Coordinates of C-alpha atoms and ligand atoms in Angstrom, one line a residue:
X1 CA 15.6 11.2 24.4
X2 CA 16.4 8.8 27.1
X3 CA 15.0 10.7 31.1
X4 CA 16.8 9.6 34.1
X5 CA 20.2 9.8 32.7
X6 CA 23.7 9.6 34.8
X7 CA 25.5 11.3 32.5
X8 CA 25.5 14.6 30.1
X9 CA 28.3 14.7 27.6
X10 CA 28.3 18.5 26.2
X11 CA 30.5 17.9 23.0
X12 CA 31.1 15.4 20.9
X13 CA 34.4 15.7 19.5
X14 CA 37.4 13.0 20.6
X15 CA 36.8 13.8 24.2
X16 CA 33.5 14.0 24.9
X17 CA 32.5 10.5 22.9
X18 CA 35.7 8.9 24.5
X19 CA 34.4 10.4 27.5
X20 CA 30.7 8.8 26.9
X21 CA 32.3 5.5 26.2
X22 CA 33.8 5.3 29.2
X23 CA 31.0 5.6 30.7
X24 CA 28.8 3.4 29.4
X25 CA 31.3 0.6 29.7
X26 CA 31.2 1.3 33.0
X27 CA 27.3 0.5 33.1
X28 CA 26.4 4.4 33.1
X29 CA 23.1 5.9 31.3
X30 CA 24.8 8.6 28.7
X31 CA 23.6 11.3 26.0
X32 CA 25.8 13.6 24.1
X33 CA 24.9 16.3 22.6
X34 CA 27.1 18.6 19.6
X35 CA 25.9 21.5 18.1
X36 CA 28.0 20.0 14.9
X37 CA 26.7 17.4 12.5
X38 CA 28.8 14.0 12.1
X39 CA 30.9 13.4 10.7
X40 CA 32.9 16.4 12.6
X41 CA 36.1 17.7 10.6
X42 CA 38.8 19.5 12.7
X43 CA 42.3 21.0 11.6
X44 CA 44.6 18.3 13.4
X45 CA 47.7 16.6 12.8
X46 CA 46.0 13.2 12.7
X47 CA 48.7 11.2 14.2
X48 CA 48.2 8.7 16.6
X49 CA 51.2 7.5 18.3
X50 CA 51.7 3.9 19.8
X51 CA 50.3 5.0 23.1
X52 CA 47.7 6.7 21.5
X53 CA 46.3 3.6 20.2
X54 CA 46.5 1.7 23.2
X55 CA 44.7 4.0 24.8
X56 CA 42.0 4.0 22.3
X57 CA 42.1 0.4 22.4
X58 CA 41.0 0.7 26.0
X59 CA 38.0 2.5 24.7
X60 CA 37.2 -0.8 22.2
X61 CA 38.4 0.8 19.4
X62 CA 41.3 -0.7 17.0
X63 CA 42.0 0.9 13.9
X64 CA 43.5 -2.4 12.1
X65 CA 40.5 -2.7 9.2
X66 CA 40.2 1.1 8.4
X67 CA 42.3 2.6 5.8
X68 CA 45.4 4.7 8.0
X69 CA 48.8 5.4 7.3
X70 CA 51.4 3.8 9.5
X71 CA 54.1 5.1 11.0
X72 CA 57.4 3.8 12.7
X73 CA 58.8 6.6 14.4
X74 CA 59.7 10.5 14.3
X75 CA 61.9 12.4 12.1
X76 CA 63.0 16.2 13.1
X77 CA 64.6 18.4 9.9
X78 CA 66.1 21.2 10.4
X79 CA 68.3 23.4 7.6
X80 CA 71.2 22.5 9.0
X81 CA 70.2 18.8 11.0
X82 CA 68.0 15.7 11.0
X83 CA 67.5 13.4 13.4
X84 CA 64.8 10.3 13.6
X85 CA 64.0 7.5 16.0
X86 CA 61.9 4.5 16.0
X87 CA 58.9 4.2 18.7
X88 CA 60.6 1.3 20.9
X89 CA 57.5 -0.6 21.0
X90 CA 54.6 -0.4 18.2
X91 CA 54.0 1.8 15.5
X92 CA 51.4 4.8 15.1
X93 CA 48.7 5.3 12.4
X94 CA 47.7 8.3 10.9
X95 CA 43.9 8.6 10.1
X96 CA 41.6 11.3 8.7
X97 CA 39.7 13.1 11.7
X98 CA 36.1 12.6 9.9
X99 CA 37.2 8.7 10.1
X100 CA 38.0 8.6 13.5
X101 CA 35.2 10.4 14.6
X102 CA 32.7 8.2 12.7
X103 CA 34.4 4.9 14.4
X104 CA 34.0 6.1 17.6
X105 CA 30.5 7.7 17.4
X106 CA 29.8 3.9 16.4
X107 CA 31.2 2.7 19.3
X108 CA 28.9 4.9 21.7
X109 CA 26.0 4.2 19.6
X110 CA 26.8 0.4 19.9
X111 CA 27.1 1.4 23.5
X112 CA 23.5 2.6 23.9
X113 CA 24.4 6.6 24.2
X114 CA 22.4 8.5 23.0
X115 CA 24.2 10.7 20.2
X116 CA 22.0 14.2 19.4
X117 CA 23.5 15.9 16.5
X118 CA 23.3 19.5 15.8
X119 CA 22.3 20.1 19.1
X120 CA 23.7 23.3 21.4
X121 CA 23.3 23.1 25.0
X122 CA 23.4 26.8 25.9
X123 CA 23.8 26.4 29.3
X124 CA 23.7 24.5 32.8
X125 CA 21.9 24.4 36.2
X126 CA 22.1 22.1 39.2
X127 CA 21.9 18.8 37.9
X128 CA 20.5 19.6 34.5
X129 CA 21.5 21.3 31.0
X130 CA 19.5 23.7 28.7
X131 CA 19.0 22.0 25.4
X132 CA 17.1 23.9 22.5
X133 CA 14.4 25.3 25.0
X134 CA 14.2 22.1 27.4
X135 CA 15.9 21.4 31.0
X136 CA 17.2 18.0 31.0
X137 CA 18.0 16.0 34.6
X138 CA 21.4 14.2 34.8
X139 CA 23.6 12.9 37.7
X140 CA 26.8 14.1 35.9
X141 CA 27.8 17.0 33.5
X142 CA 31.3 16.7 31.3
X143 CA 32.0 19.4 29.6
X144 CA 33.8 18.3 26.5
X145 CA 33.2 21.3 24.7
X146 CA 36.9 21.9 23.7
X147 CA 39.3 25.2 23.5
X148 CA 36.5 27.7 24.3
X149 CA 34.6 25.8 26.3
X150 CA 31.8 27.6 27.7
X151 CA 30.7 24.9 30.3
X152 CA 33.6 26.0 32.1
X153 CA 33.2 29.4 32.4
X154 CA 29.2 28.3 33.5
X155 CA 30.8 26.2 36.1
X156 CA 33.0 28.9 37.4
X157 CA 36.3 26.6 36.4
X158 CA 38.3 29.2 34.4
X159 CA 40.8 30.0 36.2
X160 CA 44.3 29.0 35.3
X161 CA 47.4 29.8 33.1
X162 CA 46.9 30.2 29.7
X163 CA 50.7 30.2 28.2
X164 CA 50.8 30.8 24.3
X165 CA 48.7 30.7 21.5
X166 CA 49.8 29.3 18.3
X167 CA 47.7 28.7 14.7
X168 CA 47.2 25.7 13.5
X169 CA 47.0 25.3 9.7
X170 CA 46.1 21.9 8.0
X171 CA 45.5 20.4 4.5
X172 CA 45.8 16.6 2.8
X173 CA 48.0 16.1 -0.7
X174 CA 47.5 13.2 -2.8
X175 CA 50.6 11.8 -2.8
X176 CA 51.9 8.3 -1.9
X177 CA 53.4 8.9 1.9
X178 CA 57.5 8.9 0.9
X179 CA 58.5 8.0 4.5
X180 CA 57.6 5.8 7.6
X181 CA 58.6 8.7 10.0
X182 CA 56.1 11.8 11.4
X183 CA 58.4 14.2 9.8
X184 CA 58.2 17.5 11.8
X185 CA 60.2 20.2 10.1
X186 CA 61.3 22.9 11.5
X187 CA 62.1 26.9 10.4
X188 CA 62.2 29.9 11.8
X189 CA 58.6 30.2 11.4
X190 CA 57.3 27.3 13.6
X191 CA 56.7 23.4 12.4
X192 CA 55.3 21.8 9.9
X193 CA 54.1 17.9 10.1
X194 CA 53.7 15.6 7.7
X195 CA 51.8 12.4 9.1
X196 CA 50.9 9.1 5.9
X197 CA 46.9 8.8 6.7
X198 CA 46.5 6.7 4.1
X199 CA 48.7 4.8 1.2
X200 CA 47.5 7.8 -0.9
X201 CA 47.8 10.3 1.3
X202 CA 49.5 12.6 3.6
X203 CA 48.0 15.2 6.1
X204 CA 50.2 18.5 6.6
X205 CA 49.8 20.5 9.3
X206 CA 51.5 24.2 9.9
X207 CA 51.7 25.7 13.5
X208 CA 53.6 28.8 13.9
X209 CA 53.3 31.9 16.0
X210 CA 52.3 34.4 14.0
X211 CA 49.2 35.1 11.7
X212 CA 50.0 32.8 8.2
X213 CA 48.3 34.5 5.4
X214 CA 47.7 31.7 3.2
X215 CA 48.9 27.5 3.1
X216 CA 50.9 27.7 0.7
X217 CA 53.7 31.0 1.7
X218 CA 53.6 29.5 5.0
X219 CA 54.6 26.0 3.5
X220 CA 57.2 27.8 1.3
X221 CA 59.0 28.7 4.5
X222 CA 59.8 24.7 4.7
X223 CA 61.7 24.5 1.2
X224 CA 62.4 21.1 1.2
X225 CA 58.9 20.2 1.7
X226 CA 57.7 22.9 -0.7
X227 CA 59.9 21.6 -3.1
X228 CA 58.6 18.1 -3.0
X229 CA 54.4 19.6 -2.5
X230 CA 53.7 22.5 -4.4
X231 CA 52.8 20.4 -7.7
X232 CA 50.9 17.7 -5.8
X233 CA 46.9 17.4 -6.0
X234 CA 45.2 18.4 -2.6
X235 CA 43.0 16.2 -1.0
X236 CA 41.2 19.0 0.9
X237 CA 40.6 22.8 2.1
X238 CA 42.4 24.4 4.3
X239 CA 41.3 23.9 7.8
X240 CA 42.3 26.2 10.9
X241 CA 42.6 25.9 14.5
X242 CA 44.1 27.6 17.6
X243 CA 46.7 25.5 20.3
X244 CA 47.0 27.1 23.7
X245 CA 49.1 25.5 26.5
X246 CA 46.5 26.0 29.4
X247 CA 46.8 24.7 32.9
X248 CA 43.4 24.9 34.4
X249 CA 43.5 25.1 38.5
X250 CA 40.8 22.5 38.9
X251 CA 38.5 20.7 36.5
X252 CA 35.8 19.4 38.7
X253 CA 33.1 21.6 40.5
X254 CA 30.5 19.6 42.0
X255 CA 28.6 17.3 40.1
X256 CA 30.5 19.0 36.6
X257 CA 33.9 17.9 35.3
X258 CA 35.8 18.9 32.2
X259 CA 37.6 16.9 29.9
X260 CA 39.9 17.3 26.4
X261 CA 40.5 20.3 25.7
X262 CA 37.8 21.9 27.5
X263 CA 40.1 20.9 30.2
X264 CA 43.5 22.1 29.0
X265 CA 45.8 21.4 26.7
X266 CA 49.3 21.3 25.8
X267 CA 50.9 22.5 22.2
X268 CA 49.4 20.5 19.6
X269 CA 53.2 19.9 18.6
X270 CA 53.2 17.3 21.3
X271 CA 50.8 15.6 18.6
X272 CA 49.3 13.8 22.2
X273 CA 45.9 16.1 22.3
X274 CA 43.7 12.7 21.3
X275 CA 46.0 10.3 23.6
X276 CA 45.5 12.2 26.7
X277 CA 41.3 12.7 25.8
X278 CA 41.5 8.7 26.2
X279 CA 43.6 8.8 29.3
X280 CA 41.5 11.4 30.9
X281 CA 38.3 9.3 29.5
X282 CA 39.2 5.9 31.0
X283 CA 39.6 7.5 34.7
X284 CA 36.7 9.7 34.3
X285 CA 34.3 6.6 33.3
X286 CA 35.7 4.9 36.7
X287 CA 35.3 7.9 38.9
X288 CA 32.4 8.4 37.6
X289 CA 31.3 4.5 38.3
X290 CA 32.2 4.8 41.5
X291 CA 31.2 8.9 42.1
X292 CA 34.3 10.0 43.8
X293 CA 35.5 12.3 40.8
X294 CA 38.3 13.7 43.2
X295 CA 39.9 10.7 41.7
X296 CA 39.7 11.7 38.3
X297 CA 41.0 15.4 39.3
X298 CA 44.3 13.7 40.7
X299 CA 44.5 11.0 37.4
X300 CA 43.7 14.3 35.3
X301 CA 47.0 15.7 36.8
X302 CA 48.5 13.3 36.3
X303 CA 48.0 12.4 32.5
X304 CA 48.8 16.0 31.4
X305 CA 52.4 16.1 33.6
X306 CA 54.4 14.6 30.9
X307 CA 52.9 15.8 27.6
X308 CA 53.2 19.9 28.9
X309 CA 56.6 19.4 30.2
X310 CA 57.3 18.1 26.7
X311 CA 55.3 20.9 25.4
X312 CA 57.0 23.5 27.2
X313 CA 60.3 22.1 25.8
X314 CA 59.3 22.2 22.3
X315 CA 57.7 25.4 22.9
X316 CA 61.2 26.8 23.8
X317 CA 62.9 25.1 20.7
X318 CA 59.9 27.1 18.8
X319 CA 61.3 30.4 20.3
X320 CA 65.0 30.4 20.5
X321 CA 66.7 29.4 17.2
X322 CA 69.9 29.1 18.4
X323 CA 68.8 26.7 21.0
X324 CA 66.6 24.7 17.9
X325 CA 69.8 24.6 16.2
X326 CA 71.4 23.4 19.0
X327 CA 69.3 20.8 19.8
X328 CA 68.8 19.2 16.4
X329 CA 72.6 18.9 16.0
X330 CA 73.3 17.3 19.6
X331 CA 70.6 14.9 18.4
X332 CA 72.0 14.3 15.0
X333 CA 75.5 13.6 16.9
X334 CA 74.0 11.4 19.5
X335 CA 70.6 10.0 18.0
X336 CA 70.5 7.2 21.2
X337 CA 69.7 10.4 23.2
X338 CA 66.5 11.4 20.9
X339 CA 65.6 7.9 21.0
X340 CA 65.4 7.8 24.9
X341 CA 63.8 11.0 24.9
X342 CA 60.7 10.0 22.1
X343 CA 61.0 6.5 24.4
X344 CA 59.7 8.6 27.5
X345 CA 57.4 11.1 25.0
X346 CA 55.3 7.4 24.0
X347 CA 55.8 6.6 27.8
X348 CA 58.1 3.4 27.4
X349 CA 60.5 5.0 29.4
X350 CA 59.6 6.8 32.7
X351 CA 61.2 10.4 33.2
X352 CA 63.3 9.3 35.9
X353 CA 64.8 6.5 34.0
X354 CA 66.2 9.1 31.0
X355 CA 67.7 10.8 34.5
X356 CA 70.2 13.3 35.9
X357 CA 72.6 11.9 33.4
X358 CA 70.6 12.2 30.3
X359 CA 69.3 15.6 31.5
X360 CA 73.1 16.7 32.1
X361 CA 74.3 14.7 28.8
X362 CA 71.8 16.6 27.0
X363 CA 72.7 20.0 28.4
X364 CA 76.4 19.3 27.6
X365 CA 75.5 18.7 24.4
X366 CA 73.8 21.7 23.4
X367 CA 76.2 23.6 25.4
X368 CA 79.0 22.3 22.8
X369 CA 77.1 21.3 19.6
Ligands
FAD401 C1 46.9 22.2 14.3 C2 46.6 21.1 15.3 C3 47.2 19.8 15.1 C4 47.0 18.8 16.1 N1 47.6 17.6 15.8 C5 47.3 16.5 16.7 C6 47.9 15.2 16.4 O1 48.6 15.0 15.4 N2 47.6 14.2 17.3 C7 46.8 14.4 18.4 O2 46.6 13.5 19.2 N3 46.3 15.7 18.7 C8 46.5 16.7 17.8 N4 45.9 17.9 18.0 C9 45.1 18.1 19.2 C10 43.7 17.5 19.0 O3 43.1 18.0 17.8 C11 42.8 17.9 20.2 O4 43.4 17.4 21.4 C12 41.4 17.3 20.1 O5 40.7 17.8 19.0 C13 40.6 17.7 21.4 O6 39.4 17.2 21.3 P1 38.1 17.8 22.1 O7 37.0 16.8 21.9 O8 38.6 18.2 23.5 O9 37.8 19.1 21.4 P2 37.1 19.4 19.9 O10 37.6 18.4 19.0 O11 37.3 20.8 19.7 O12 35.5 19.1 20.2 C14 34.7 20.0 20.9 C15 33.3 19.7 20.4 O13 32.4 20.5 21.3 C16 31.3 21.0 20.4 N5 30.7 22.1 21.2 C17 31.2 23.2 21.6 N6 30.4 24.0 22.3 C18 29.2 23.3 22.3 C19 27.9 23.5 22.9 N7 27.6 24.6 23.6 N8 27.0 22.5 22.8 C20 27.2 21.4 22.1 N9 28.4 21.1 21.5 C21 29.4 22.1 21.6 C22 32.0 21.4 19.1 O14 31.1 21.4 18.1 C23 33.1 20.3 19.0 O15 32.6 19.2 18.2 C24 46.1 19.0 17.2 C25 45.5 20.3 17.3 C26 45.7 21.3 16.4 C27 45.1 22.6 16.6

């Protein structure tokens, strides 16, 4: 174990190995420690959208040689409406979680961090961490520990809004991916997501609102996609996970910062959880670089602005039927609008630029639709 290190990663899912990454390219001595073993499985929609990958890019990562699905753009379905646009720029890949996180656990290693595996931290002092028994000296602590992160209750950083819950459901089918579109589908019951990670393959992911019972009633609520799953092979288990929409007032305290999840997050219907980890990782590696993390606290702000506005959005969609309803048929009647708005969701379109007049075309639309 490396002594007279700058930085402590606790976690190392997406964020906190982006976040170590980061770092080192920024000529920083790092360790990370996860009390899972690699490679780490999570329930996830495992779609990466075109800014996704350039932000992993940033990172030194490119997914061209690993086995992904592509995809060229969304697709909403509803019972009554469908609308899909293309990503104006770029496409997006879908790829298993266990793959991603072995690619980028060989970046860090490549990196010289030092990876520890099946470690817990189990808690944190002034400049060092508790690891199985031992105090360990560090500069810097991140506390990638994801939803439940415990390093931000140690570092007093819990307070915040903590909007809605929802459950996240996901399993992989064996089943050549029938479309170039993320198709999200949506019921009464919430969403489900269908993302191609591989030519074989699809992943499916269910979030709804209330408790599901089991996969496959919850997928039965989608009957279209029912229809075209129920006889197909499954790749995988059933994994679970909880999305919160959580606002944290502050995610630096000292000489500890928070990133990922850990951090906040938005609904996972946003499908930008991994995007903003790399955001949030590329400005944390230069603050730290140049130790003045109040400038990752304003970059953090800024990188989660656009994906919980969306969030919130969706979130209503989610809740109000008749304004789901709504909102799929404007877009059906007037696709250019859903075009502009996944345009500003992928960030090749700035907010202002869709404008008053898209805002107010929009509302006139599901006003009248
Ligand atoms: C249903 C669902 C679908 C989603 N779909 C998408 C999608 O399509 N695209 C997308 O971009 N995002 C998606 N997301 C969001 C994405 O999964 C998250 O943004 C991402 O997993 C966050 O990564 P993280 O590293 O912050 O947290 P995690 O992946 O949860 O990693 C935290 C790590 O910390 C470790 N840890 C915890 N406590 C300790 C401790 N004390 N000591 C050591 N280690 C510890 C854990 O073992 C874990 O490995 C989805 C989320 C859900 C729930």
């Amino acid at each position: 174990m490396n002594t007279g290190l700058d930085v402590f990663v606790i976690g190392g899912g997406p964020a906190g190995l982006a976040a170590a990454i980061s770092a080192a390219q920024n000529g920083l001595r790092v360790a990370v420690a996860d009390c899972a073993q690699p490679p780490i499985d999570k329930a996830c929609g495992e779609g990466l959208m075109p800014d996704s990958l350039e932000a992993l890019e940033q990172l030194g990562i490119t997914l061209d040689r690993c086995d992904t699905g592509l995809f060229r753009g969304i697709r909403f379905i509803g019972h009554e409406a469908s609308v899909q646009a293309e990503f104006p720029c770029g496409t997006g890949r879908g790829i298993r979680r266990p793959l991603l996180h072995r690619l980028m656990a060989e970046r860090a290693a490549a990196l010289g961090v030092t990876l520890l595996w099946g470690a817990r931290v189990s808690n944190i002092g002034q400049g060092e961490v508790a690891l199985n028994g031992e105090r360990l000296p560090c500069r810097w602590i991140v506390g990638a520990d994801g939803q439940n992160s415990q390093v931000r209750g140690w570092a007093g950083l819990g307070a915040g809004s903590d909007h809605q819950r929802r459950i996240g459901l996901r399993q992989h089918f064996v089943l050549p991916p029938w479309s170039e579109f993320v198709e999200i589908y949506w019921s009464d019951e919430g969403q489900a997501y269908v993302t191609p990670i591989s030519s074989r393959e699809v992943c499916v992911a269910l979030i709804s609102r209330r408790r599901m019972v089991a996969f496959d009633s919850a997928l039965a609520q989608f009957p279209q996609l029912w229809e075209r799953l129920r006889s197909a092979p499954r790749g995988t288990g059933v994994k679970g996970a909880v999305t919160v929409t959580r606002t944290l007032q502050s995610v630096v305290r000292g000489k500890v910062v928070l990133i990922g999840e850990a951090s906040g997050s938005a609904d996972a219907i946003t499908g930008e959880g991994l995007a903003v980890s790399f955001r949030q990782a590329s400005a944390l590696g230069q603050a730290l670089a140049t130790s003045d993390l109040a400038l990752y606290a304003q970059a953090h702000k800024k990188i989660a602005a656009l994906p919980h506005m969306l969030g919130r959005s969706m979130l209503l969609m989610d809740k109000h039927n008749w304004m789901r309803d709504r909102a799929l048929r404007a877009f059906s009647r007037r696709p250019s609008l859903f075009s502009r708005l996944l345009a500003v969701h992928v960030g090749a379109l700035r907010p202002a630029e869709f404008g008053i007049s898209g805002i107010l075309n929009l509302g006139w639309r599901l006003l009248t639709a």
